[in-house]
CSV table of C-alpha atoms in Angstrom, one decimal:
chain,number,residue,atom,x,y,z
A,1,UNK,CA,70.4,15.8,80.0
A,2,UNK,CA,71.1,13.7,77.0
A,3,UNK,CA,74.5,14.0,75.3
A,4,UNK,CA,72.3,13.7,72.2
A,5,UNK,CA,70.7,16.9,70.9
A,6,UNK,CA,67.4,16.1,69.8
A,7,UNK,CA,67.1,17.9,66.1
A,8,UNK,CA,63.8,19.1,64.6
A,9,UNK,CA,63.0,16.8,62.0
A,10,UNK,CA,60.6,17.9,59.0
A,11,UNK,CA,58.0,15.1,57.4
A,12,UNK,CA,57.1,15.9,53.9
A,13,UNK,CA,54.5,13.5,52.3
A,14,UNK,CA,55.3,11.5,49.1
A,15,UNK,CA,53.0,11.4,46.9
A,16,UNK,CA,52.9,8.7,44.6
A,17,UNK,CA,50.8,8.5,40.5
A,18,UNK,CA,48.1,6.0,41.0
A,19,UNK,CA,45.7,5.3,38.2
A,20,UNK,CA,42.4,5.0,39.0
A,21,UNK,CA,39.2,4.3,37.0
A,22,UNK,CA,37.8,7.6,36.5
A,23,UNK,CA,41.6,9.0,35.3
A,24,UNK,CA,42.2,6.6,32.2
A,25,UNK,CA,42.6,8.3,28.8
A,26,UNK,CA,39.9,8.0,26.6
A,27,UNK,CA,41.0,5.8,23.4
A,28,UNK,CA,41.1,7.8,20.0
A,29,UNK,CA,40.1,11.4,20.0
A,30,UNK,CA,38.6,13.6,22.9
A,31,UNK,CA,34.1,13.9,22.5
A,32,UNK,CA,34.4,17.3,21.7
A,33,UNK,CA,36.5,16.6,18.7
A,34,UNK,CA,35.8,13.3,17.1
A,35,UNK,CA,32.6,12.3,14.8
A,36,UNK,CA,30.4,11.0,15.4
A,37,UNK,CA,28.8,7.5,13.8
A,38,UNK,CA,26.6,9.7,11.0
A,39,UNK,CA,29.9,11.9,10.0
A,40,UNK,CA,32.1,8.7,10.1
A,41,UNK,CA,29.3,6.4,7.7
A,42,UNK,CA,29.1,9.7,5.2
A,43,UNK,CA,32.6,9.8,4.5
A,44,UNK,CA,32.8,5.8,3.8
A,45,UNK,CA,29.8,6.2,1.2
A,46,UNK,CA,31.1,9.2,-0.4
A,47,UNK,CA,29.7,9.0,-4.6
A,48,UNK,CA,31.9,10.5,-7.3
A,49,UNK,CA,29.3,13.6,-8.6
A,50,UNK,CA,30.7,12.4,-11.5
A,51,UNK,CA,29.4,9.2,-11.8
A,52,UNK,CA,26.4,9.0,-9.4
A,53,UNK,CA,24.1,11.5,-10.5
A,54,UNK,CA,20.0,11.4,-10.9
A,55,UNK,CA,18.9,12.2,-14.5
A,56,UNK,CA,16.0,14.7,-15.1
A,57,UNK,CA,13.9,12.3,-17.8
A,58,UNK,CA,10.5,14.4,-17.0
A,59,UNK,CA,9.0,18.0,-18.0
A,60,UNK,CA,10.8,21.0,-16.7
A,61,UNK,CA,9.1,22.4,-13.7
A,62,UNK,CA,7.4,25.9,-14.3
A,63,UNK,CA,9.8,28.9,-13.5
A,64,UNK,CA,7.7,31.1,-10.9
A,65,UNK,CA,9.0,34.6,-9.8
A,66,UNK,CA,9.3,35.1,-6.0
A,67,UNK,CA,8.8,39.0,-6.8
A,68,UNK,CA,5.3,38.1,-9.0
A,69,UNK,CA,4.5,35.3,-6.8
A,70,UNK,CA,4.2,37.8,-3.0
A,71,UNK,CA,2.7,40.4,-5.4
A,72,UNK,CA,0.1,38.3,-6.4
A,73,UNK,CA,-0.4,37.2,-2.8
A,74,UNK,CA,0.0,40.4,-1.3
A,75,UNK,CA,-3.1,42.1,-4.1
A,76,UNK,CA,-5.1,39.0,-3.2
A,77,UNK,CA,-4.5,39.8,0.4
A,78,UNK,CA,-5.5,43.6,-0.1
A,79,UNK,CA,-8.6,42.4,-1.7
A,80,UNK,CA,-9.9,40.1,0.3
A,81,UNK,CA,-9.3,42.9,3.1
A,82,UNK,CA,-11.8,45.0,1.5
A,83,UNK,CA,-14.4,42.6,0.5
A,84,UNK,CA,-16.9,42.9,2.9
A,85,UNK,CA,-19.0,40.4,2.1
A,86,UNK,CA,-16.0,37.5,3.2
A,87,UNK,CA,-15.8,40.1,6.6
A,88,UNK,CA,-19.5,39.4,7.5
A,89,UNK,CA,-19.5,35.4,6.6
A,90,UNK,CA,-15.9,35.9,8.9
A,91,UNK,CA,-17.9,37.9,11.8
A,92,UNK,CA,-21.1,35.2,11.8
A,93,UNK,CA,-18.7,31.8,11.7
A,94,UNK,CA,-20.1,31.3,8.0
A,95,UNK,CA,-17.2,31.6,5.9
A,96,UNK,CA,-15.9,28.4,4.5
A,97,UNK,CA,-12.5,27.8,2.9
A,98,UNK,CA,-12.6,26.1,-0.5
A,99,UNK,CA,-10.5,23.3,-0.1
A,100,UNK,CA,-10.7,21.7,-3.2
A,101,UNK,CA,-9.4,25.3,-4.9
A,102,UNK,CA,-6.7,25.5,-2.1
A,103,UNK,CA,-5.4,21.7,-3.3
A,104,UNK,CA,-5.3,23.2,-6.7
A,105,UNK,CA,-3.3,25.7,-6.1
A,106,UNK,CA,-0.8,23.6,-4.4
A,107,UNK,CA,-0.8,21.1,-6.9
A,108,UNK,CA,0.1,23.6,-9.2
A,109,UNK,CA,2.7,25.6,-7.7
A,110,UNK,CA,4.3,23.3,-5.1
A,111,UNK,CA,3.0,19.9,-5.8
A,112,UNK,CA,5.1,18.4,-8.1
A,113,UNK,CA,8.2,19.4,-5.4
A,114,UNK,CA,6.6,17.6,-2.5
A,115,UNK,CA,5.3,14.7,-5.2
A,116,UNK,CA,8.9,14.3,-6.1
A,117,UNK,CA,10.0,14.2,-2.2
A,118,UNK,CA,7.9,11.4,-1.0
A,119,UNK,CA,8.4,9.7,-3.8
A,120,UNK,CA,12.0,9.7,-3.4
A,121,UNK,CA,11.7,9.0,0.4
A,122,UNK,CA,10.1,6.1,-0.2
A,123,UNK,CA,12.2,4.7,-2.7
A,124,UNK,CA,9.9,4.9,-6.4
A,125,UNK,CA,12.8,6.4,-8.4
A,126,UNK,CA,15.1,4.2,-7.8
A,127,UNK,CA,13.2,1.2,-7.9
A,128,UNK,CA,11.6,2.0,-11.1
A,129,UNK,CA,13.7,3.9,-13.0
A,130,UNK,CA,17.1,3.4,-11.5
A,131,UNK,CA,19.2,6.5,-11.6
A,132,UNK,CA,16.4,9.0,-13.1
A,133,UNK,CA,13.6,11.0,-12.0
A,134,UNK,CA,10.8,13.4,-12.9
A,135,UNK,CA,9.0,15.9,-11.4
A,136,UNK,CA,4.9,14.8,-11.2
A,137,UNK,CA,4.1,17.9,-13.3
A,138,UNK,CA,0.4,16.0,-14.2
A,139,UNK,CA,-1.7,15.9,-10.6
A,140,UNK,CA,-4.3,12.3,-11.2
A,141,UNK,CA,-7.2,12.2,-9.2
A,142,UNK,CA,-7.5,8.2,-8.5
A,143,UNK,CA,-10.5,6.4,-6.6
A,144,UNK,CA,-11.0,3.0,-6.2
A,145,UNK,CA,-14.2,1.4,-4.6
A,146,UNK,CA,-16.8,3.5,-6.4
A,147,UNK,CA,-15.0,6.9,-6.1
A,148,UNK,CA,-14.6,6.2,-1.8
A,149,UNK,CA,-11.0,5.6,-1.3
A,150,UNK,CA,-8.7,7.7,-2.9
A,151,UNK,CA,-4.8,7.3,-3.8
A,152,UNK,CA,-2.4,10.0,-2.5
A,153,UNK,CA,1.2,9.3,-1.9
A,154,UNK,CA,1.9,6.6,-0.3
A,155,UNK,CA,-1.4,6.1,1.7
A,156,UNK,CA,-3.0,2.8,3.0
A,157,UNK,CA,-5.4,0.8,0.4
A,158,UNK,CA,-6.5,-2.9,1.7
A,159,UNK,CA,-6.8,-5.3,-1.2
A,160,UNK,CA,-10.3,-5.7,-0.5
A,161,UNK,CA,-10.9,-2.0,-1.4
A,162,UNK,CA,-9.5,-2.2,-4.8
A,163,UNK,CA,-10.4,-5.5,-6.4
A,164,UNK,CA,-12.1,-3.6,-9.0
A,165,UNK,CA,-10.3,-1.4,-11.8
A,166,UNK,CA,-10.4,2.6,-10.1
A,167,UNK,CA,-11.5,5.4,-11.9
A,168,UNK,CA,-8.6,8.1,-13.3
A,169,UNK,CA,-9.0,11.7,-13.8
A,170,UNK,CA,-6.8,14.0,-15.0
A,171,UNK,CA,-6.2,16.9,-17.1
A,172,UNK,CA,-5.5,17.1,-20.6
A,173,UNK,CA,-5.8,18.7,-23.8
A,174,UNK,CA,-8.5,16.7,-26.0
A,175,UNK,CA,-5.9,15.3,-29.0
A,176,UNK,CA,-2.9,14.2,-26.5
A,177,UNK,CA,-2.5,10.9,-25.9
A,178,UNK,CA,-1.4,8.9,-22.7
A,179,UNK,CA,0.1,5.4,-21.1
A,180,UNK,CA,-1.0,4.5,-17.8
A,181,UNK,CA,0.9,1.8,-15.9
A,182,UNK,CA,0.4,0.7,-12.3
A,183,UNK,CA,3.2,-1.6,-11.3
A,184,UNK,CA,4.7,-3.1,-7.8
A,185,UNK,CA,8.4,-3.3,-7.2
A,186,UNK,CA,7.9,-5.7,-3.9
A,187,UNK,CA,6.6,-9.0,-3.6
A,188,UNK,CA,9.1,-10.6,-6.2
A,189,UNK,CA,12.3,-12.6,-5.7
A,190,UNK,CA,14.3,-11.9,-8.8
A,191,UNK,CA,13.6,-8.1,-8.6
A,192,UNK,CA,11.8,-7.5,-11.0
A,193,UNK,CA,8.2,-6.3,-10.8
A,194,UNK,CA,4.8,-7.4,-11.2
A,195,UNK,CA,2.4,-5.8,-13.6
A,196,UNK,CA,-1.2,-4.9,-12.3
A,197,UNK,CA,-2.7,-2.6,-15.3
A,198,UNK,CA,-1.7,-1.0,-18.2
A,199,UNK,CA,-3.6,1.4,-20.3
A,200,UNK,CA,-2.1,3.2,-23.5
A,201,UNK,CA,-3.4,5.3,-26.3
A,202,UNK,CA,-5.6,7.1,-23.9
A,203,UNK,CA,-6.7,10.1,-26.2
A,204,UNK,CA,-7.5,13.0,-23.4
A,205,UNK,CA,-8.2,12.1,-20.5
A,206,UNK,CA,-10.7,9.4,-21.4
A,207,UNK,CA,-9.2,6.1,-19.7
A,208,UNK,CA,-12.0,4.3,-20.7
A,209,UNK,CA,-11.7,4.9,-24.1
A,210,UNK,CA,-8.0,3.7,-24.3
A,211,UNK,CA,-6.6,0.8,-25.2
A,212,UNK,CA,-6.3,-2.2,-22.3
A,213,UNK,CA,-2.5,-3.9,-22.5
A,214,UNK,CA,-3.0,-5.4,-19.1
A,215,UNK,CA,-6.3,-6.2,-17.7
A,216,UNK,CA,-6.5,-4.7,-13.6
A,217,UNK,CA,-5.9,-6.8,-10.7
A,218,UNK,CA,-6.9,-6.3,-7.1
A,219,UNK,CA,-3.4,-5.6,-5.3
A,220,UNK,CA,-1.9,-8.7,-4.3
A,221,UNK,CA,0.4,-8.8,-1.1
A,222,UNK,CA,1.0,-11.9,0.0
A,223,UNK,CA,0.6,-13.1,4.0
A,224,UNK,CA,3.8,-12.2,5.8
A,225,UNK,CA,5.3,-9.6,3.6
A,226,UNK,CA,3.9,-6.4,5.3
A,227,UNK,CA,3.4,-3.5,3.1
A,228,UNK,CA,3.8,-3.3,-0.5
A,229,UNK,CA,4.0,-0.4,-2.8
A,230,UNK,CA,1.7,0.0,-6.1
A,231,UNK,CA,3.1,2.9,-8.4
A,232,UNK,CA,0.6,4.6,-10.9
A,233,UNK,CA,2.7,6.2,-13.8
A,234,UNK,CA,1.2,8.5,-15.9
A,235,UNK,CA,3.4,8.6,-19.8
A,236,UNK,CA,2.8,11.3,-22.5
A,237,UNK,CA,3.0,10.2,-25.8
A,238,UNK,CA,4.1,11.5,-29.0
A,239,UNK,CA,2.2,9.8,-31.1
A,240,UNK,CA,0.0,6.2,-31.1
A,241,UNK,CA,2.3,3.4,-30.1
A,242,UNK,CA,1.9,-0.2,-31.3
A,243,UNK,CA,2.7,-2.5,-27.7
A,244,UNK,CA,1.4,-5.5,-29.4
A,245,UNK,CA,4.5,-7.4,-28.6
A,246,UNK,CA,4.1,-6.4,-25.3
A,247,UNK,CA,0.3,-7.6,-25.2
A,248,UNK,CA,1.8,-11.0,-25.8
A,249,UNK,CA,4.2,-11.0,-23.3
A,250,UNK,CA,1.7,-10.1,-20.3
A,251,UNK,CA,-0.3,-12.4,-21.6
A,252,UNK,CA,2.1,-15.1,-20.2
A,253,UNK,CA,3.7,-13.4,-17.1
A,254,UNK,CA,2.7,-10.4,-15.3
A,255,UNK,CA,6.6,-9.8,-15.1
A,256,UNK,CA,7.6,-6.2,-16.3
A,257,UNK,CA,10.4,-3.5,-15.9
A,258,UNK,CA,9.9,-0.3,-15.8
A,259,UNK,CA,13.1,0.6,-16.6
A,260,UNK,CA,13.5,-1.3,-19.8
A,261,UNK,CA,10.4,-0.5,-20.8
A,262,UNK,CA,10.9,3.0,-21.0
A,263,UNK,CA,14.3,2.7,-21.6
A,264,UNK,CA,12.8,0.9,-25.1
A,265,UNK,CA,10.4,4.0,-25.4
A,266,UNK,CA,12.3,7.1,-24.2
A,267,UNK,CA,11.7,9.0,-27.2
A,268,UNK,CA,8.2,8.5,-27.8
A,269,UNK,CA,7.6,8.6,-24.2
A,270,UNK,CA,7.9,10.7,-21.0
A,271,UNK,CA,6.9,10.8,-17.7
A,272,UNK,CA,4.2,13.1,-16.4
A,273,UNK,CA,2.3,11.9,-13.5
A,274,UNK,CA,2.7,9.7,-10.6
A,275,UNK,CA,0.5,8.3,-7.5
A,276,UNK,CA,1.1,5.2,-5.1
A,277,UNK,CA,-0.6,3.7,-1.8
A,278,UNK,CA,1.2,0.8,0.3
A,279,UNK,CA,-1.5,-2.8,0.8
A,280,UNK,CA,-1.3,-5.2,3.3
A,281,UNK,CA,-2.5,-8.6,3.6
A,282,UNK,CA,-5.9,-9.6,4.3
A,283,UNK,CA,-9.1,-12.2,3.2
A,284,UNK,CA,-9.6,-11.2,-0.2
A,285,UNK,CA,-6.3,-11.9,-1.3
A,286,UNK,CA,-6.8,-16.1,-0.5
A,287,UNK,CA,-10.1,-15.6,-2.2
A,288,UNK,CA,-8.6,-14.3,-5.5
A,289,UNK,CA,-5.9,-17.1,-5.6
A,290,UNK,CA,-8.9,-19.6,-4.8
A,291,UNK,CA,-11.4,-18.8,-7.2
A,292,UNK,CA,-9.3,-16.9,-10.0
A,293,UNK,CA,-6.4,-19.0,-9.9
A,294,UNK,CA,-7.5,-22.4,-8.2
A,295,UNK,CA,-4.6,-22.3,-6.1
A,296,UNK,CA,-3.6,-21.6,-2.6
A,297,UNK,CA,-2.0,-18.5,-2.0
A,298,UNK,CA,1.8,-18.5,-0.7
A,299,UNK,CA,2.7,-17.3,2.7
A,300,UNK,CA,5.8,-16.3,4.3
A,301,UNK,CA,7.0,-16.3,7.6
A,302,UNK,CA,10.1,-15.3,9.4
A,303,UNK,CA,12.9,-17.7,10.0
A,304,UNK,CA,13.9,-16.6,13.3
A,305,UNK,CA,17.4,-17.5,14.5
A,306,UNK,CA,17.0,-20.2,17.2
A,307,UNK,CA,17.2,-19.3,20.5
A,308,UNK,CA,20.6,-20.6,21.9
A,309,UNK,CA,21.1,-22.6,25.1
A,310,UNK,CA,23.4,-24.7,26.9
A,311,UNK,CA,23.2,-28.1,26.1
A,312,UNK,CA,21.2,-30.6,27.8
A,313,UNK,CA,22.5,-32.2,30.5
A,314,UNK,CA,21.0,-35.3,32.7
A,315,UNK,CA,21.0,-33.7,36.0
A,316,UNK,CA,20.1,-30.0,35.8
A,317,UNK,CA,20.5,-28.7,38.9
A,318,UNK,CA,18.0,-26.1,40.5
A,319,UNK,CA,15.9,-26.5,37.6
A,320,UNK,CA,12.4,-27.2,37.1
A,321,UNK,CA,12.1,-30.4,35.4
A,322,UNK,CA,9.5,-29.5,33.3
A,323,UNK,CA,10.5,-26.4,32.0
A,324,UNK,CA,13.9,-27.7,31.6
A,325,UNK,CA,12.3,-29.8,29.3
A,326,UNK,CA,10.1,-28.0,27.6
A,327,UNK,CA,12.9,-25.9,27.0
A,328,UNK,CA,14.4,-28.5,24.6
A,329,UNK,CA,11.1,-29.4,22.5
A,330,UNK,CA,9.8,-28.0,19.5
A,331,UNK,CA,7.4,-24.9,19.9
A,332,UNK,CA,5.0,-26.4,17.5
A,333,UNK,CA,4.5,-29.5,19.1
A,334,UNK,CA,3.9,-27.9,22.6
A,335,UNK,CA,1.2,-25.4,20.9
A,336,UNK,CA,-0.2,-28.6,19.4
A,337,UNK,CA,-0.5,-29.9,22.6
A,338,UNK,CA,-2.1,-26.7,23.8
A,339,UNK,CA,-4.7,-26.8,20.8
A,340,UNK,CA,-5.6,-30.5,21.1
A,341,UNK,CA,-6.4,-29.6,25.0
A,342,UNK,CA,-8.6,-26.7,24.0
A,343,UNK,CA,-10.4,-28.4,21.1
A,344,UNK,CA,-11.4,-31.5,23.7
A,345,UNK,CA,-13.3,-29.1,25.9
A,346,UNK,CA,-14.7,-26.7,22.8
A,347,UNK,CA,-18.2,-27.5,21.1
A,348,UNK,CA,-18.4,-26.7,17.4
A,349,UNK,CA,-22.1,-24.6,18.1
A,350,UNK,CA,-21.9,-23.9,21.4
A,351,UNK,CA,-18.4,-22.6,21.7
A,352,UNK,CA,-15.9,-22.8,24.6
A,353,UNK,CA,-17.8,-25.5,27.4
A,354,UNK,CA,-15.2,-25.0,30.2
A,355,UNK,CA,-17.5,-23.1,33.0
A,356,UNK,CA,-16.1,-19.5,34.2
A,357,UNK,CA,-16.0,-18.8,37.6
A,358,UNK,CA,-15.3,-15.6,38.8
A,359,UNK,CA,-12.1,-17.0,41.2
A,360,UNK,CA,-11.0,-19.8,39.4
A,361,UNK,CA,-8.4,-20.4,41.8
A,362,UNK,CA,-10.9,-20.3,44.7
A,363,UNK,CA,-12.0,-24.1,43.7
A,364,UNK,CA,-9.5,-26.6,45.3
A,365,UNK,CA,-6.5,-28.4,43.5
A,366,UNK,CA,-6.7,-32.6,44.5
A,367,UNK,CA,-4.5,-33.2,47.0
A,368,UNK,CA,-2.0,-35.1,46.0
A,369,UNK,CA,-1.0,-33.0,43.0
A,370,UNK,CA,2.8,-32.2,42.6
A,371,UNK,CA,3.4,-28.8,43.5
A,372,UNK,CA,4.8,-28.4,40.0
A,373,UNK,CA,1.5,-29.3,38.5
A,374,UNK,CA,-0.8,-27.0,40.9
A,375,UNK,CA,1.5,-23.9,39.7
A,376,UNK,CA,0.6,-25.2,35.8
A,377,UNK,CA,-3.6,-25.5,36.5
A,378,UNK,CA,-3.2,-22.2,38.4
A,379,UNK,CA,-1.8,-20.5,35.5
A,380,UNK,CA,-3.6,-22.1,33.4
A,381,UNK,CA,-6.6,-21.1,35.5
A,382,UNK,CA,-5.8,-18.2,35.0
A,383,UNK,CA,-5.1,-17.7,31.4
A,384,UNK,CA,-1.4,-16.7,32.1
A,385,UNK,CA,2.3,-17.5,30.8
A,386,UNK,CA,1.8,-20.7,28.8
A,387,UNK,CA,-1.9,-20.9,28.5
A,388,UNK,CA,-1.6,-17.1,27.5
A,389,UNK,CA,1.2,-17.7,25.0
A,390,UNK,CA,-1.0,-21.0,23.1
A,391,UNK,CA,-4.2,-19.9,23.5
């Protein structure tokens, strides 16, 4: 036996920190406790109440009861119950809802709110009148294109609906007297904006018999721009008002400001009703520059950022030469190149002369032809990638 006694020796594994990918801290504070991007953006653009505040320059909206209001709805309720002539139109699928008396109601009791709400949403009160408002209290009734397209709020008009002047209705008592403006903020480079109408000393509700500041133009959005916003704004008067200065202005420019116009006015004048649609580009709008104005029309496009790539090199490797290439030219003159190729096989009367077959790659490429060249007439054949993008 060994002199050595053999003692029992205990292993305890070390454990050692290692950091791995999924144990990191998280920089700043934990998900469940910080803000997010909304929160963060709201506190940067906080406004002194102060200072930034919207100014009531309207009518006073009417001050209706909840308790009178459900009473009123709850009788009408009780008594339509016991009507039974509504129950038997009800029973045979005759009964039919009044919608034009429903709109009124709401127009009344809730209409200027919403008015005032999409208005706001789509920026009219600060584009016209800066840091003022007013509730719509007056409801207009405005159709262009003999009484067939309405305006609402905010709804699409094409230009080519409302090249002639529309036809307003509103109520009114028969001595007051009104200003009718219809305006677009958009479309202009030095914001200001661009006069399309102007009526004033509109006894009633007679538009026809007031007096014209501004003669109507067809809405006038220009190629490019997208949608533009015309603003009808309906003014109560105090009294007649003399805007023969401003007669000779607009006889000049069609340049106007809302804002210092009623900012000149404010006392004689207040805001009472208010309408808009959005327009978009199309025909008419080249035909009115062509034969009104004997000009052409400006259009706008987007200046893109270009496209960045590496720069050209003499040998590209692994790279097809001509798309390389191509790669380096100007669009235009490849579409040119594109166009000039269709026009050559495209009669004037009879139209497009190339024959279509129902395979087109069925009929056989020269031999001969590099293969990068039978890939081009194949897609080409086939009216994809390039001959899709320039055709």
């Amino acid at each position: 036996m060994s002199a050595f006694k053999l003692a029992r020796v205990s292993f305890r594994p070390l454990y050692l920190p290692s950091r791995s990918k999924s144990s990191r801290t998280t920089l700043g504070a934990p998900p469940d406790k910080a803000r997010c991007l909304s929160e963060k953006l709201k506190d940067l653009s906080v406004e002194d109440p102060a200072v930034h505040y919207k100014v009531n320059i309207g009518y006073a909206l009417k001050k209706l009861s909840r308790k009178d209001t459900v009473a009123e709805h709850v009788k009408l309720l009780k008594e339509n119950k016991k009507n039974k002539d509504l129950e038997l139109l009800a029973r045979n699928n005759q009964l039919v809802i009044p919608i034009n008396e429903v709109d009124e109601v709401n127009s009344d009791i809730m209409g200027p709110v919403h008015c005032r709400a999409i208005a706001e949403h789509y920026g009219v009160y600060q584009h016209l009148f800066g840091d003022a408002y007013f509730h719509p209290v007056v409801n207009m009734e405005i159709l262009y294109a003999d009484e067939t397209v309405p305006v609402f709020r905010g709804n699409v008009v094409k230009p080519a609906e409302a090249t002639k002047q529309p036809s307003v209705r509103f109520q009114s008592k028969p001595d007051d007297l009104w200003t009718l403006v219809m305006t677009t903020p958009d479309g202009t480079s030095n914001d200001v904006e661009r006069i399309h109408w102007m009526v004033a000393n509109i006894k009633g509700s007679d538009v026809a018999c007031g007096e014209e500041i501004c003669q109507h133009i067809q809405p006038l959005p220009f190629e490019g721009l997208g949608y533009l916003r015309y603003i009808f704004v309906l003014y109560k008067q105090e009294g007649k008002i003399d805007y023969a200065d401003l007669a000779k202005q607009l006889l000049t420019t069609r340049f106007f400001s809302t804002q210092k116009f009623y900012a000149k006015r404010e006392d004689v004048l207040t805001p009472a009703g208010l309408a808009f649609f959005t327009s978009t580009w199309d025909s008419s709008v080249n035909d009115y520059y062509h034969t009104a104005l004997k000009q052409d029309p400006p259009v706008f496009e987007y200046d893109f950022p270009d496209h960045y790539y590496k720069k050209q090199v003499w040998f590209p490797l692994k790279q097809p030469f001509n798309l390389y290439l191509d790669r380096y030219r100007d669009e235009k003159e490849i579409a040119k190149e594109y166009l000039i190729k269709k026009l050559k096989k495209t009669d004037p009367f009879k139209g497009d002369l190339r024959p279509k077959y129902p395979f087109p790659n069925a009929i056989p490429i020269p031999e001969g032809t590099p293969a990068w060249l039978a890939n081009e007439i194949k897609k080409e054949r086939l009216g994809r990638a390039r001959a899709a993008d320039y055709s």
